[in-house]
Amino acid sequence: MREIQLQLNQTQKLRLQKVLETLESQSSIPNSDSSVTISDSISVNHEDGVLKGHGTTDHNGEVVATLCGIVERVNKLVYVRTLRSRYKPEDGDIVIGRVVEVAQKCWRLDINCSQNAYLMLSAMNMPDGVQRRRTAVDELNMRRIFEEGDVICAEVRRSQHDDIHLQARSQKYGKLNAGQLLTVAPYLVKRQKQHFHHLEKFDVDLILGCNGFVWVGEHVEARDVMVEDPVNLSDPQVLIPNENSVSLEEQDKNYTALETRNYICRAANAVRVLSTLGFTITLESIKEVIDLSISANLDIHDMFGSEFCVLVAEKEAERRSSSKRKR
Amino acid sequence: MKLKFRMYSVVGMVGLSLGEQHFIQGGIAQDLRCDGRKRLTYRPIHVETGVIPQANGSARIRIGATEVIASVKAELGKPSLSQPDKGKVFIYIDCSSTAEPAFEGRGGEELSAELSTALHCCLLGAKSGAGAGIDRTSLVVEGKICWDLYIDGLVVSSDGNLLDALGAAIKAALSNTGIPSVKVTAGAASDEQPEVDISDEEFLQFDTSGVPVIITLTKVGREYIVDATPEEESQMSSAISISVNKKGHICGITKRGGAGLDPSVILDMVSVAQYVSGKLMNKLDSEIASAEAEDES
């Protein structure tokens, strides 16, 4: 997603400055020792023997940082962890990817990482729900399940041999249909207990992928879109690519309802505003932004105005300080 | 009518899924686009003038996340033999590689040529100079000397609707242009080069009251939208760019896209463009005025 730059007038700039200073003072970790920039030397006990990890190098007998970030120490390993970097998949991460290629027995997906990920045919539930060996016929029919360009939600499996493998065995994973995909910086989505959210008040599904892809769309019950009925070709909900000969009038009736669409666009703009301001994207912060915009009676597109962004920043600072006081 | 056709646009270089395409088309049909805009609403427009001090005039325009810079350089030259009473204007657009990965190396050349041609058509009128938005007769100094305007546009960030942004940037750059006043020493022989004295102090502001704005209307399904994002552009069947001046007159029309359009549809799109141009012209004029005021302070 391209960056939106805010045009703030003088008072708004001062307010935003104040908010950022408040947030900085609230952050609990004393970072003075552990944050380094390039060519800072890292204090290390040389007698113990030290393993120099990523982001460090040996310079004149001293361990020197080659990246800007925070020094992490694990037993004898010393490495520098950058704050903003490409997404690195960990086991069990929920990610959203877009299919780039349909290969033999697997799909290749783009997950906003340095490499593409693989989703093996055997790591997917079959449409008829039966657990069986995948046959040659299944391989030939892979395009009926996922095609190039499809948006898929999956989980990262144990990464082996430098490849990233995904699995989508549960009902909650699979193809995502009615909605929009947003791209934010990966460091803004932290790993949490729940990544699938259903905003009941608005009937909107929200999936926060750890790789920076966020999906906002219509609510789907139990994700049974996989169930294919070859006889039922005239049903436009089953988006079988090659037989999509639906007329314009029929398509009109199948568009997302205007009210749901309203909420989907509002939630999407909330994510965009949070990403512009650089705040972590969580369910609470998104809900706050949506409530703030509804209470201010703002049109959905006016959420990009500079005044609203400054208000969001102030509200976020307030929320963090109040949650800190509760603890 | 078979609506299914896959668009491999610049978006992600793979394209959108059918579900996303359906969502975008539905949004346009229901007058609520993906970012909450109505069909005829522009994204926020920001103007800065005087960004290139060495040029006679320059401007940077941001429409949403699309960012373009335009600069105007004036040099003395001779009028062409076919049009001795007019100065010359050259428009050249460059799509920077930083705007899109696809523009790397020579990838952006095709788009740059297309944009330059469209801008020529919209702003400079016919070859004879009739009906042009930019008045070239004001560029003539004396019989044998005229000003040549070299207008350069640079696309810094591409997020859809490049033509409108470039048109607006050129309009802003021309408002910012100061042409030095020239004194020609009298008494030179008719076949000799006359001596000129170019003043460093006095500048004449270029008259931009006749310069049009360009509105691009993208047709998706049965409706037209203004200021399309790359995702919406990938769903278009055709697009028409119309340049309208302050009086509401059409200065140029360009059509893009493969689908054919019924003439009644084109006339309808032209009237919609006229309606939108009024608001856009006022917005641009006020933004340019405030940018110039800030520039001076």
Coordinates of C-alpha atoms in Angstrom, one line a residue, chain A residues 175-181 204-205 215-220 223 237 239 254-256 260-261 264, chain B residues 17-24:
Chain A
K175 CA -10.2 -18.7 0.2
L176 CA -11.4 -15.2 1.1
N177 CA -14.0 -13.8 -1.2
A178 CA -16.1 -10.7 -0.6
G179 CA -14.0 -7.9 0.8
Q180 CA -10.7 -6.1 0.4
L181 CA -7.1 -6.9 1.2
V204 CA -17.7 -7.9 9.3
D205 CA -14.8 -10.4 9.3
W215 CA -8.4 -8.8 5.2
V216 CA -11.6 -6.9 5.8
G217 CA -14.7 -8.5 4.4
E218 CA -18.2 -9.9 4.7
H219 CA -18.8 -12.4 7.5
V220 CA -18.7 -16.0 6.3
R223 CA -16.1 -21.2 5.9
Q237 CA -21.7 -17.4 -5.1
L239 CA -17.2 -18.4 -8.2
N254 CA -25.4 -10.5 -5.6
Y255 CA -23.3 -7.5 -4.6
T256 CA -22.6 -7.0 -0.9
T260 CA -22.3 -4.2 5.3
R261 CA -20.2 -2.5 2.7
I264 CA -16.3 -2.9 5.7
Chain B
S17 CA -9.0 -12.4 -7.1
L18 CA -12.5 -12.8 -8.5
G19 CA -13.9 -12.0 -5.0
E20 CA -12.0 -8.7 -4.8
Q21 CA -12.9 -7.8 -8.4
H22 CA -16.6 -8.5 -7.6
F23 CA -16.3 -6.3 -4.4
I24 CA -14.8 -3.4 -6.4

